[in-house]
CSV table of C-alpha atoms and ligand atoms in Angstrom, one decimal:
chain,number,residue,atom,x,y,z
Y,195,MET,CA,-20.1,-8.1,12.7
Y,196,ILE,CA,-20.5,-4.9,10.7
Y,197,ASP,CA,-23.6,-3.8,8.9
Y,198,PHE,CA,-22.2,-3.0,5.5
Y,199,SER,CA,-24.4,-0.8,3.3
Y,200,GLU,CA,-25.8,-2.2,0.1
Y,201,GLU,CA,-23.2,-0.2,-1.8
Y,202,GLN,CA,-20.3,-1.7,0.3
Y,203,ARG,CA,-21.6,-5.2,-0.3
Y,204,MET,CA,-21.8,-4.5,-4.0
Y,205,ILE,CA,-18.3,-3.1,-4.0
Y,206,ARG,CA,-17.0,-6.4,-2.4
Y,207,LYS,CA,-18.9,-8.4,-5.0
Y,208,VAL,CA,-17.6,-6.4,-7.9
Y,209,ALA,CA,-14.0,-6.4,-6.6
Y,210,ARG,CA,-14.0,-10.1,-5.9
Y,211,GLU,CA,-15.4,-11.0,-9.3
Y,212,PHE,CA,-12.9,-8.6,-11.0
Y,213,ALA,CA,-10.0,-10.1,-9.1
Y,214,GLU,CA,-11.0,-13.7,-9.9
Y,215,LYS,CA,-11.7,-13.0,-13.5
Y,216,GLU,CA,-9.0,-10.5,-14.5
Y,217,LEU,CA,-6.2,-10.9,-11.9
Y,218,LEU,CA,-6.1,-14.6,-11.0
Y,219,PRO,CA,-5.4,-16.1,-14.4
Y,220,GLY,CA,-2.0,-14.5,-14.9
Y,221,VAL,CA,-0.9,-13.9,-11.3
Y,222,ILE,CA,1.6,-16.8,-11.0
Y,223,GLU,CA,3.3,-15.9,-14.3
Y,224,ARG,CA,3.5,-12.2,-13.4
Y,225,ASP,CA,5.1,-13.1,-10.1
Y,226,LYS,CA,7.5,-15.7,-11.7
Y,227,HIS,CA,8.7,-13.2,-14.3
Y,228,ALA,CA,8.3,-10.1,-12.1
Y,229,ARG,CA,6.2,-8.7,-14.9
Y,230,TYR,CA,4.5,-5.4,-14.3
Y,231,PRO,CA,0.7,-5.7,-14.5
Y,232,LYS,CA,0.2,-2.8,-17.0
Y,233,THR,CA,-3.0,-4.2,-18.6
Y,234,GLU,CA,-4.5,-5.2,-15.3
Y,235,ILE,CA,-3.8,-1.8,-13.7
Y,236,ASN,CA,-5.4,-0.1,-16.7
Y,237,LYS,CA,-8.5,-2.3,-16.2
Y,238,MET,CA,-8.5,-1.3,-12.5
Y,239,HIS,CA,-8.6,2.3,-13.7
Y,240,ASP,CA,-11.5,1.5,-15.9
Y,241,MET,CA,-13.3,-0.2,-12.9
Y,242,GLY,CA,-12.8,3.0,-10.8
Y,243,PHE,CA,-10.5,1.3,-8.3
Y,244,MET,CA,-7.7,3.8,-8.6
Y,245,GLY,CA,-9.4,6.9,-7.3
Y,246,MET,CA,-12.1,5.4,-5.1
Y,247,THR,CA,-12.3,8.1,-2.4
Y,248,VAL,CA,-11.6,11.1,-4.6
Y,249,ASP,CA,-14.3,13.7,-4.9
Y,250,PRO,CA,-16.5,13.1,-8.0
Y,251,ALA,CA,-15.9,16.8,-8.8
Y,252,TYR,CA,-12.4,15.6,-9.7
Y,253,GLY,CA,-13.4,12.4,-11.4
Y,254,GLY,CA,-13.2,10.1,-8.4
Y,255,GLY,CA,-15.6,7.6,-6.9
Y,256,GLY,CA,-16.6,9.7,-3.9
Y,257,MET,CA,-16.6,6.6,-1.7
Y,258,ASP,CA,-15.8,6.2,1.9
Y,259,THR,CA,-12.6,4.6,3.4
Y,260,LEU,CA,-14.5,1.4,4.4
Y,261,SER,CA,-15.5,0.8,0.8
Y,262,TYR,CA,-11.9,1.4,-0.3
Y,263,VAL,CA,-10.6,-1.0,2.3
Y,264,ILE,CA,-13.2,-3.7,1.2
Y,265,ALA,CA,-11.9,-3.4,-2.4
Y,266,MET,CA,-8.3,-3.5,-1.3
Y,267,GLU,CA,-9.0,-6.6,0.7
Y,268,GLU,CA,-10.6,-8.4,-2.3
Y,269,ILE,CA,-7.9,-7.4,-4.8
Y,270,SER,CA,-5.1,-8.3,-2.3
Y,271,LYS,CA,-6.7,-11.8,-1.8
Y,272,VAL,CA,-5.7,-12.5,-5.4
Y,273,ASP,CA,-2.9,-10.2,-6.4
Y,274,ALA,CA,-0.9,-8.2,-3.8
Y,275,SER,CA,1.2,-6.6,-6.5
Y,276,CYS,CA,-1.8,-5.0,-8.2
Y,277,ALA,CA,-3.0,-4.0,-4.7
Y,278,VAL,CA,0.1,-2.0,-3.8
Y,279,ALA,CA,-0.2,0.0,-7.0
Y,280,MET,CA,-3.8,0.7,-6.1
Y,281,SER,CA,-3.0,1.5,-2.5
Y,282,VAL,CA,-0.3,4.1,-3.4
Y,283,ASN,CA,-2.4,5.8,-6.0
Y,284,ASN,CA,-5.5,6.0,-3.8
Y,285,SER,CA,-4.3,6.6,-0.2
Y,286,LEU,CA,-0.9,8.3,-0.6
Y,287,VAL,CA,-1.1,10.2,-3.9
Y,288,CYS,CA,-4.8,11.0,-4.5
Y,289,TRP,CA,-5.6,11.5,-0.9
Y,290,GLY,CA,-2.7,13.8,-0.3
Y,291,LEU,CA,-3.5,15.9,-3.3
Y,292,GLN,CA,-7.2,16.0,-2.5
Y,293,LYS,CA,-6.7,17.0,1.1
Y,294,TYR,CA,-3.9,19.5,0.7
Y,295,GLY,CA,-3.7,20.5,-3.0
Y,296,THR,CA,-4.9,23.8,-4.5
Y,297,ASP,CA,-7.8,23.8,-6.9
Y,298,GLU,CA,-5.4,24.2,-9.8
Y,299,GLN,CA,-3.2,21.3,-8.6
Y,300,LYS,CA,-6.3,19.1,-8.2
Y,301,GLU,CA,-7.6,20.0,-11.7
Y,302,LYS,CA,-4.3,19.4,-13.3
Y,303,PHE,CA,-3.0,16.4,-11.4
Y,304,LEU,CA,-5.7,14.8,-9.3
Y,305,ARG,CA,-8.3,14.4,-12.0
Y,306,PRO,CA,-6.1,12.4,-14.4
Y,307,LEU,CA,-4.9,10.2,-11.4
Y,308,ALA,CA,-8.5,9.5,-10.4
Y,309,SER,CA,-10.0,9.0,-13.8
Y,310,GLY,CA,-7.5,9.5,-16.6
Y,311,LYS,CA,-5.4,6.3,-16.3
Y,312,LYS,CA,-2.5,8.3,-14.8
Y,313,LEU,CA,-0.5,6.6,-12.1
Y,314,GLY,CA,1.1,8.3,-9.0
Y,315,ALA,CA,4.2,7.6,-6.9
Y,316,PHE,CA,5.0,8.7,-3.3
Y,317,CYS,CA,8.7,9.4,-2.8
Y,318,LEU,CA,9.7,9.7,0.8
Y,319,SER,CA,12.3,7.0,1.4
Y,320,GLU,CA,15.9,7.4,0.5
Y,321,PRO,CA,19.0,5.1,0.7
Y,322,GLU,CA,19.7,6.4,4.2
Y,323,ALA,CA,16.3,7.6,5.3
Y,324,GLY,CA,13.7,4.9,5.6
Y,325,SER,CA,12.2,4.6,9.1
Y,326,ASP,CA,14.1,7.8,10.0
Y,327,ALA,CA,12.1,9.6,7.4
Y,328,SER,CA,12.9,13.2,8.5
Y,329,HIS,CA,16.6,12.6,7.8
Y,330,GLN,CA,16.1,13.7,4.1
Y,331,HIS,CA,19.2,14.1,2.0
Y,332,THR,CA,17.3,15.2,-1.2
Y,333,ILE,CA,17.6,18.9,-1.5
Y,334,ALA,CA,15.1,21.4,-2.8
Y,335,GLU,CA,17.0,24.6,-3.4
Y,336,GLU,CA,14.7,27.6,-3.5
Y,337,LYS,CA,15.1,29.9,-6.5
Y,338,GLU,CA,13.2,32.9,-7.8
Y,339,ASP,CA,10.1,31.1,-9.2
Y,340,HIS,CA,11.1,27.5,-8.9
Y,341,TYR,CA,12.9,24.9,-6.8
Y,342,LEU,CA,15.9,22.8,-7.9
Y,343,LEU,CA,15.6,19.2,-6.7
Y,344,SER,CA,18.6,16.9,-6.4
Y,345,GLY,CA,19.0,13.5,-4.7
Y,346,THR,CA,17.9,9.9,-4.8
Y,347,LYS,CA,14.6,8.4,-3.6
Y,348,ASN,CA,14.7,4.7,-2.9
Y,349,TRP,CA,12.2,1.8,-3.1
Y,350,ILE,CA,9.6,3.8,-5.0
Y,351,THR,CA,6.4,1.8,-5.8
Y,352,ASN,CA,5.1,2.6,-9.3
Y,353,GLY,CA,8.5,4.1,-9.8
Y,354,LYS,CA,9.0,3.3,-13.5
Y,355,ASN,CA,5.3,3.6,-14.5
Y,356,ALA,CA,4.2,6.7,-12.6
Y,357,ASP,CA,3.1,9.8,-14.5
Y,358,ILE,CA,3.1,12.0,-11.4
Y,359,TYR,CA,5.5,11.8,-8.4
Y,360,LEU,CA,5.0,13.4,-5.0
Y,361,ILE,CA,8.6,14.1,-3.8
Y,362,MET,CA,9.7,15.1,-0.3
Y,363,ALA,CA,12.9,17.1,-0.2
Y,364,GLN,CA,14.8,19.3,2.3
Y,365,THR,CA,14.8,23.1,1.7
Y,366,HIS,CA,15.9,24.4,5.1
Y,367,PRO,CA,18.2,21.8,6.7
Y,368,GLU,CA,18.6,24.0,9.8
Y,369,LYS,CA,14.9,23.5,10.5
Y,370,GLY,CA,15.0,19.7,10.5
Y,371,SER,CA,11.7,18.1,9.7
Y,372,HIS,CA,10.1,21.6,9.5
Y,373,GLY,CA,12.3,22.5,6.6
Y,374,ILE,CA,11.0,19.7,4.3
Y,375,ASN,CA,8.7,20.4,1.4
Y,376,VAL,CA,6.6,18.2,-0.9
Y,377,PHE,CA,6.5,18.7,-4.7
Y,378,ILE,CA,4.4,17.5,-7.6
Y,379,VAL,CA,6.8,16.4,-10.3
Y,380,GLU,CA,5.8,15.1,-13.7
Y,381,ALA,CA,7.5,12.0,-15.1
Y,382,ASP,CA,8.8,13.7,-18.2
Y,383,THR,CA,10.6,16.5,-16.3
Y,384,ASP,CA,14.3,16.9,-17.3
Y,385,GLY,CA,16.7,15.5,-14.8
Y,386,LEU,CA,14.3,12.8,-13.4
Y,387,THR,CA,15.4,9.3,-14.1
Y,388,THR,CA,14.6,5.9,-12.7
Y,389,GLY,CA,16.9,3.0,-11.7
Y,390,GLU,CA,16.6,-0.8,-12.4
Y,391,LYS,CA,13.4,-2.5,-11.2
Y,392,GLU,CA,14.2,-4.2,-7.9
Y,393,ASP,CA,14.3,-8.0,-7.9
Y,394,LYS,CA,12.1,-8.7,-4.9
Y,395,MET,CA,11.1,-11.6,-2.6
Y,396,GLY,CA,7.4,-10.8,-2.9
Y,397,ILE,CA,5.0,-8.5,-4.6
Y,398,ARG,CA,7.4,-9.3,-7.5
Y,399,ALA,CA,5.2,-7.9,-10.3
Y,400,SER,CA,4.9,-4.5,-8.6
Y,401,ASP,CA,7.2,-1.8,-9.9
Y,402,THR,CA,9.8,-0.8,-7.3
Y,403,CYS,CA,12.8,1.3,-8.2
Y,404,SER,CA,15.0,4.3,-7.3
Y,405,VAL,CA,14.1,7.7,-8.6
Y,406,MET,CA,17.1,10.0,-9.3
Y,407,LEU,CA,16.8,13.7,-9.4
Y,408,ASP,CA,19.5,15.8,-10.9
Y,409,GLN,CA,18.8,19.6,-10.8
Y,410,VAL,CA,15.2,19.0,-11.5
Y,411,VAL,CA,13.3,22.3,-12.1
Y,412,VAL,CA,10.0,22.4,-10.2
Y,413,PRO,CA,7.8,25.5,-10.5
Y,414,LYS,CA,6.8,27.0,-7.2
Y,415,GLU,CA,3.1,26.3,-7.9
Y,416,ASN,CA,3.9,22.6,-7.7
Y,417,ARG,CA,4.8,22.8,-4.0
Y,418,ILE,CA,1.9,21.4,-1.8
Y,419,GLY,CA,1.1,23.5,1.2
Y,420,GLU,CA,3.1,26.1,3.0
Y,421,ASP,CA,6.9,26.2,3.0
Y,422,GLY,CA,8.1,23.5,5.4
Y,423,PHE,CA,4.8,21.4,5.3
Y,424,GLY,CA,6.4,18.4,3.6
Y,425,PHE,CA,7.1,16.2,6.6
Y,426,ALA,CA,3.7,16.8,8.2
Y,427,PHE,CA,2.2,16.1,4.7
Y,428,ALA,CA,4.0,12.7,4.6
Y,429,MET,CA,3.0,11.7,8.1
Y,430,LYS,CA,-0.6,12.7,7.7
Y,431,THR,CA,-0.8,10.9,4.4
Y,432,LEU,CA,0.8,7.8,5.7
Y,433,GLU,CA,-1.7,7.6,8.6
Y,434,GLY,CA,-4.3,6.8,6.0
Y,435,GLY,CA,-1.9,4.8,3.8
Y,436,ARG,CA,-1.3,2.4,6.7
Y,437,ILE,CA,-5.0,1.5,6.7
Y,438,GLY,CA,-4.7,0.6,3.0
Y,439,ILE,CA,-1.7,-1.6,3.7
Y,440,ALA,CA,-3.4,-3.2,6.7
Y,441,ALA,CA,-6.2,-4.1,4.3
Y,442,GLN,CA,-3.6,-5.5,1.9
Y,443,ALA,CA,-2.3,-7.7,4.7
Y,444,LEU,CA,-5.8,-8.7,5.6
Y,445,GLY,CA,-6.5,-9.7,2.0
Y,446,ILE,CA,-3.3,-11.7,1.6
Y,447,ALA,CA,-4.1,-13.6,4.8
Y,448,SER,CA,-7.6,-14.1,3.9
Y,449,GLY,CA,-6.7,-15.6,0.5
Y,450,ALA,CA,-4.2,-18.0,2.1
Y,451,TYR,CA,-6.7,-19.0,4.8
Y,452,GLU,CA,-9.5,-19.8,2.2
Y,453,ARG,CA,-7.1,-21.9,0.2
Y,454,ALA,CA,-5.9,-23.8,3.3
Y,455,LEU,CA,-9.4,-24.4,4.6
Y,456,LYS,CA,-10.4,-25.9,1.2
Y,457,TYR,CA,-7.3,-27.9,0.9
Y,458,ALA,CA,-7.6,-29.4,4.4
Y,459,GLN,CA,-11.0,-30.8,3.5
Y,460,GLU,CA,-9.8,-32.3,0.2
Y,461,ARG,CA,-6.4,-33.7,1.1
Y,462,GLU,CA,-6.4,-37.1,2.8
Y,463,ALA,CA,-3.6,-38.6,5.0
Y,464,PHE,CA,-3.9,-41.7,7.2
Y,465,GLY,CA,-7.3,-42.4,5.6
Y,466,VAL,CA,-9.1,-39.2,6.6
Y,467,PRO,CA,-9.2,-35.6,5.3
Y,468,ILE,CA,-6.3,-33.8,7.0
Y,469,TYR,CA,-8.6,-31.4,8.9
Y,470,LYS,CA,-9.7,-34.4,11.0
Y,471,HIS,CA,-6.2,-34.4,12.5
Y,472,GLN,CA,-6.6,-32.0,15.5
Y,473,ASP,CA,-3.4,-30.1,14.9
Y,474,VAL,CA,-4.6,-29.1,11.4
Y,475,SER,CA,-8.0,-28.1,12.6
Y,476,PHE,CA,-6.4,-26.1,15.5
Y,477,LYS,CA,-4.2,-24.3,13.0
Y,478,LEU,CA,-7.3,-23.4,11.1
Y,479,ALA,CA,-9.0,-22.2,14.3
Y,480,ASP,CA,-6.0,-20.0,15.1
Y,481,MET,CA,-5.9,-18.6,11.6
Y,482,ALA,CA,-9.6,-17.9,11.5
Y,483,THR,CA,-9.4,-16.1,14.9
Y,484,GLU,CA,-6.4,-13.9,13.9
Y,485,LEU,CA,-8.1,-13.1,10.6
Y,486,GLU,CA,-11.2,-12.0,12.4
Y,487,ALA,CA,-9.2,-9.8,14.8
Y,488,SER,CA,-7.3,-8.2,11.8
Y,489,ARG,CA,-10.6,-7.6,10.0
Y,490,LEU,CA,-12.1,-5.8,13.0
Y,491,LEU,CA,-9.1,-3.6,13.5
Y,492,VAL,CA,-8.9,-2.7,9.8
Y,493,TYR,CA,-12.6,-1.9,9.5
Y,494,HIS,CA,-12.5,0.0,12.8
Y,495,ALA,CA,-9.6,2.2,11.6
Y,496,ALA,CA,-11.4,2.9,8.3
Y,497,MET,CA,-14.6,3.8,10.2
Y,498,ASP,CA,-12.6,6.1,12.5
Y,499,LYS,CA,-11.4,7.9,9.3
Y,500,ASP,CA,-14.9,8.1,7.8
Y,501,ALA,CA,-16.4,9.4,11.1
Y,502,GLY,CA,-13.8,12.2,11.3
Y,503,ARG,CA,-12.2,10.7,14.4
Y,504,SER,CA,-8.4,10.4,14.8
Y,505,TYR,CA,-7.1,7.3,13.1
Y,506,THR,CA,-3.4,7.7,13.9
Y,507,VAL,CA,-3.4,4.9,16.5
Y,508,SER,CA,-6.2,2.7,15.1
Y,509,GLY,CA,-4.5,2.8,11.7
Y,510,SER,CA,-1.1,1.8,13.2
Y,511,MET,CA,-2.7,-0.9,15.3
Y,512,ALA,CA,-4.5,-2.3,12.3
Y,513,LYS,CA,-1.3,-2.3,10.2
Y,514,LEU,CA,0.8,-3.8,13.0
Y,515,TYR,CA,-1.6,-6.5,13.8
Y,516,ALA,CA,-2.8,-7.4,10.3
Y,517,ALA,CA,0.8,-7.5,9.0
Y,518,GLU,CA,2.0,-9.8,11.8
Y,519,ALA,CA,-1.1,-12.0,11.4
Y,520,ALA,CA,-0.6,-12.2,7.6
Y,521,MET,CA,2.9,-13.5,8.0
Y,522,LYS,CA,1.7,-16.2,10.5
Y,523,ILE,CA,-1.4,-17.1,8.6
Y,524,THR,CA,0.3,-17.5,5.2
Y,525,THR,CA,3.1,-19.5,6.8
Y,526,GLU,CA,0.6,-21.9,8.3
Y,527,ALA,CA,-1.3,-22.1,5.0
Y,528,VAL,CA,2.0,-23.3,3.4
Y,529,GLN,CA,2.3,-25.8,6.2
Y,530,ILE,CA,-1.2,-27.2,5.8
Y,531,HIS,CA,-0.5,-27.7,2.1
Y,532,GLY,CA,2.6,-29.7,2.9
Y,533,GLY,CA,5.0,-30.1,-0.1
Y,534,TYR,CA,2.3,-28.7,-2.4
Y,535,GLY,CA,2.4,-25.5,-0.5
Y,536,TYR,CA,6.0,-25.1,-1.4
Y,537,VAL,CA,5.4,-24.8,-5.2
Y,538,ARG,CA,4.0,-21.9,-7.2
Y,539,GLU,CA,0.9,-23.7,-8.5
Y,540,TYR,CA,-0.9,-23.7,-5.2
Y,541,HIS,CA,-0.5,-19.9,-4.6
Y,542,VAL,CA,0.2,-20.0,-0.9
Y,543,GLU,CA,4.0,-19.8,-1.2
Y,544,ARG,CA,3.5,-16.5,-3.1
Y,545,MET,CA,1.2,-15.2,-0.5
Y,546,MET,CA,3.7,-16.0,2.2
Y,547,ARG,CA,6.4,-14.1,0.3
Y,548,ASP,CA,3.9,-11.2,-0.4
Y,549,ALA,CA,2.9,-11.0,3.3
Y,550,LYS,CA,6.4,-10.2,4.4
Y,551,ILE,CA,6.4,-6.7,2.8
Y,552,THR,CA,3.4,-5.6,4.9
Y,553,GLN,CA,5.6,-5.7,8.0
Y,554,ILE,CA,8.1,-3.4,6.3
Y,555,TYR,CA,6.7,-0.7,4.1
Y,556,GLU,CA,4.6,2.4,5.1
Y,557,GLY,CA,6.4,2.1,8.5
Y,558,THR,CA,7.9,-1.2,9.7
Y,559,SER,CA,6.1,-3.1,12.5
Y,560,GLU,CA,8.6,-1.5,14.9
Y,561,ILE,CA,7.7,2.0,13.7
Y,562,GLN,CA,4.0,1.2,14.3
Y,563,LYS,CA,4.9,0.3,17.8
Y,564,ILE,CA,6.6,3.7,18.2
Y,565,VAL,CA,3.5,5.5,17.0
Y,566,ILE,CA,1.2,3.5,19.2
Y,567,SER,CA,3.4,3.6,22.4
Y,568,ARG,CA,4.0,7.4,22.0
Y,569,SER,CA,0.3,7.9,21.9
Y,570,ILE,CA,-0.6,5.7,24.9
Y,571,LEU,CA,2.4,7.0,27.0
Y,572,LYS,CA,2.1,10.7,26.3
Z,842,CAA,N1,0.9,14.5,11.7
Z,842,CAA,C1,1.4,15.8,11.7
Z,842,CAA,N2,2.6,16.1,12.1
Z,842,CAA,C2,3.4,15.1,12.5
Z,842,CAA,C3,2.9,13.7,12.6
Z,842,CAA,C4,1.6,13.5,12.1
Z,842,CAA,N3,1.1,12.3,12.1
Z,842,CAA,N4,3.9,13.0,13.0
Z,842,CAA,C5,4.9,13.8,13.3
Z,842,CAA,N5,4.6,15.0,13.0
Z,842,CAA,C6,5.4,16.2,13.3
Z,842,CAA,C7,5.7,16.3,14.8
Z,842,CAA,O1,4.7,17.0,15.4
Z,842,CAA,C8,7.0,17.0,14.8
Z,842,CAA,O2,6.8,18.4,14.9
Z,842,CAA,P1,7.3,19.2,16.2
Z,842,CAA,O3,8.8,19.1,16.2
Z,842,CAA,O4,6.8,20.6,16.0
Z,842,CAA,O5,6.7,18.5,17.4
Z,842,CAA,C9,7.7,16.6,13.5
Z,842,CAA,O6,6.7,16.1,12.6
Z,842,CAA,C10,8.7,15.5,13.7
Z,842,CAA,O7,8.0,14.4,14.4
Z,842,CAA,P2,8.8,13.3,15.2
Z,842,CAA,O8,9.7,14.0,16.2
Z,842,CAA,O9,7.7,12.4,15.8
Z,842,CAA,O10,9.6,12.6,14.1
Z,842,CAA,P3,10.6,11.4,14.3
Z,842,CAA,O11,11.8,11.7,13.5
Z,842,CAA,O12,10.7,10.9,15.7
Z,842,CAA,O13,9.8,10.2,13.4
Z,842,CAA,C11,8.3,8.5,12.9
Z,842,CAA,C12,8.6,9.8,13.7
Z,842,CAA,C13,6.9,8.1,13.3
Z,842,CAA,C14,9.3,7.4,13.2
Z,842,CAA,C15,8.3,8.8,11.4
Z,842,CAA,O14,9.6,9.2,10.9
Z,842,CAA,C16,7.8,7.6,10.5
Z,842,CAA,O15,6.6,7.5,10.4
Z,842,CAA,N6,8.8,6.8,9.9
Z,842,CAA,C17,8.4,5.8,9.0
Z,842,CAA,C18,8.4,6.3,7.6
Z,842,CAA,C19,7.4,5.6,6.7
Z,842,CAA,O16,6.4,5.1,7.1
Z,842,CAA,N7,7.8,5.5,5.4
Z,842,CAA,C20,6.9,5.0,4.5
Z,842,CAA,C21,7.3,5.4,3.1
Z,842,CAA,S1,6.0,5.3,1.9
Z,842,CAA,C22,5.8,3.6,1.6
Z,842,CAA,O17,6.4,2.8,2.2
Z,842,CAA,C23,4.9,3.3,0.5
Z,842,CAA,C24,4.8,1.9,0.2
Z,842,CAA,O18,5.6,1.1,0.6
Z,842,CAA,C25,3.8,1.3,-0.6
Z,843,FAD,P1,15.5,0.9,8.3
Z,843,FAD,O1,14.8,2.2,8.5
Z,843,FAD,O2,17.0,1.0,8.0
Z,843,FAD,O3,15.2,-0.2,9.3
Z,843,FAD,C1,16.0,-1.4,9.4
Z,843,FAD,C2,15.4,-2.1,10.7
Z,843,FAD,O4,15.7,-1.3,11.8
Z,843,FAD,C3,13.9,-2.4,10.6
Z,843,FAD,O5,13.6,-3.6,11.2
Z,843,FAD,C4,13.4,-1.2,11.4
Z,843,FAD,O6,12.1,-1.5,12.0
Z,843,FAD,C5,14.4,-1.1,12.5
Z,843,FAD,N1,14.4,0.2,13.1
Z,843,FAD,C6,14.8,1.4,12.6
Z,843,FAD,N2,14.6,2.4,13.4
Z,843,FAD,C7,14.1,1.9,14.5
Z,843,FAD,C8,13.6,2.4,15.8
Z,843,FAD,N3,13.7,3.7,16.1
Z,843,FAD,N4,13.2,1.5,16.7
Z,843,FAD,C9,13.1,0.2,16.5
Z,843,FAD,N5,13.5,-0.3,15.3
Z,843,FAD,C10,13.9,0.5,14.3
Z,843,FAD,N6,9.1,4.2,0.3
Z,843,FAD,C11,8.5,5.3,-0.2
Z,843,FAD,O7,8.8,6.4,0.1
Z,843,FAD,N7,7.6,5.1,-1.3
Z,843,FAD,C12,7.3,3.9,-1.7
Z,843,FAD,O8,6.4,3.8,-2.7
Z,843,FAD,C13,7.9,2.8,-1.1
Z,843,FAD,N8,7.6,1.5,-1.6
Z,843,FAD,C14,8.3,0.4,-1.1
Z,843,FAD,C15,8.1,-0.8,-1.7
Z,843,FAD,C16,8.9,-1.9,-1.3
Z,843,FAD,C17,8.8,-3.2,-2.0
Z,843,FAD,C18,9.9,-1.7,-0.3
Z,843,FAD,C19,10.8,-2.8,0.2
Z,843,FAD,C20,10.0,-0.5,0.4
Z,843,FAD,C21,9.2,0.6,-0.1
Z,843,FAD,N9,9.4,1.9,0.5
Z,843,FAD,C22,8.8,3.0,-0.1
Z,843,FAD,C23,10.3,2.1,1.6
Z,843,FAD,C24,9.8,1.6,2.9
Z,843,FAD,O9,8.9,2.4,3.4
Z,843,FAD,C25,11.1,1.5,3.8
Z,843,FAD,O10,11.8,0.3,3.4
Z,843,FAD,C26,10.7,1.3,5.3
Z,843,FAD,O11,10.1,2.5,5.8
Z,843,FAD,C27,11.9,0.9,6.1
Z,843,FAD,O12,13.0,1.7,5.9
Z,843,FAD,P2,14.5,1.1,5.6
Z,843,FAD,O13,14.3,0.1,4.5
Z,843,FAD,O14,15.4,2.2,5.3
Z,843,FAD,O15,14.8,0.3,6.9
């Protein structure tokens, strides 16, 4: 299908072995108790999974997007909670800093995120600004040599464990989306606090919480880009982030499909392995086809990005399709497992719960349709 390079094949092998050896053993317990995978994330830092596309000059892996997507797929196959921490750090925080940060910002913040076990968070959403992301209520008041940030950010992945937050806030409300700025804020800054960890349906081990800002002083040198660049920064960064989440959806679906395929050959009913019942084999055929279509869209979007082509639409298409397919494939995987699919031990019920979030975050499926339709109708 795609002629992967020797390096890309090696990345898949290493990521798969890592996921099976280091993530699989505790994944059910971490999900059950919503326990944050601190040790596992640290190991992912050690393996170089947290700053894969960052320039080696700043301690990163210097890899292409396709390699990153391959690793995301393999990690997500086993543990989607670890995968979302990886996705946010790589494609939202590191990428945004690398692309738009100054040399000083990169040296101070990007290097530790890529190679120093620091974790990043991307703070765009608010209690009343999710899909309608430009409707920011968080205010960044401009002072002589600093900004004063106040407001609440919602649903922040890596919220409690992040060392570095990228925070979008409104400086010039009269300018609408063009008045928004983006700031680098360190976790130990006075006035920054976090809420309770959310008790979620899926990706339960991942760390999601609110981030509260009360008159947080942010030096001017921590603003990224020109005054008013914050919304464009968020949109540009999310274009790539969506490819990462599409890869997460692909990985979750792929993990569920592989388990269903195996189970259908082992489980017997009416004297034959259940795959010999046509309805089960047809389910597997549909799952395999949708998986293949997801894979092609995800790799295609990654290759667009690597080739310097626009990936706004291909990224949104990949995320839309892969997320919808992940929900269908994981639901069918539970069905093929029958009652066993409904209990934790067989993994597929977790995958079905985990798949749901891929239709919601980094732009809901409906928002992807807005991005795609605007482009084809303009
Ligand atoms: N690049 C650069 N600029 C862009 C842009 C892009 N991709 N998209 C929009 N802009 C600019 C526009 O050009 C426009 O500027 P002009 O007025 O000069 O033309 C300005 O931004 C406003 O754009 P729109 O009018 O298109 O904005 P909108 O209010 O209609 O919203 C939207 C568009 C696509 C719906 C956007 O709000 C959106 O993407 N919403 C979803 C938010 C989202 O994905 N959040 C994810 C949070 S992070 C997360 O979820 C992480 C995680 O879970 C792990
Ligand atoms: P709303 O925007 O209120 O949407 C509600 C429903 O209305 C959805 O079905 C939506 O598709 C639909 N809708 C809204 N507008 C339209 C429209 N114009 N046309 C058609 N349908 C529409 N955000 C961050 O900034 N950083 C993070 O790290 C982060 N991590 C997250 C982790 C988790 C586990 C979760 C649950 C969310 C996370 N988010 C994060 C927030 C996430 O991006 C938002 O939840 C998402 O963008 C949707 O926003 P909302 O929840 O406010 O829903």
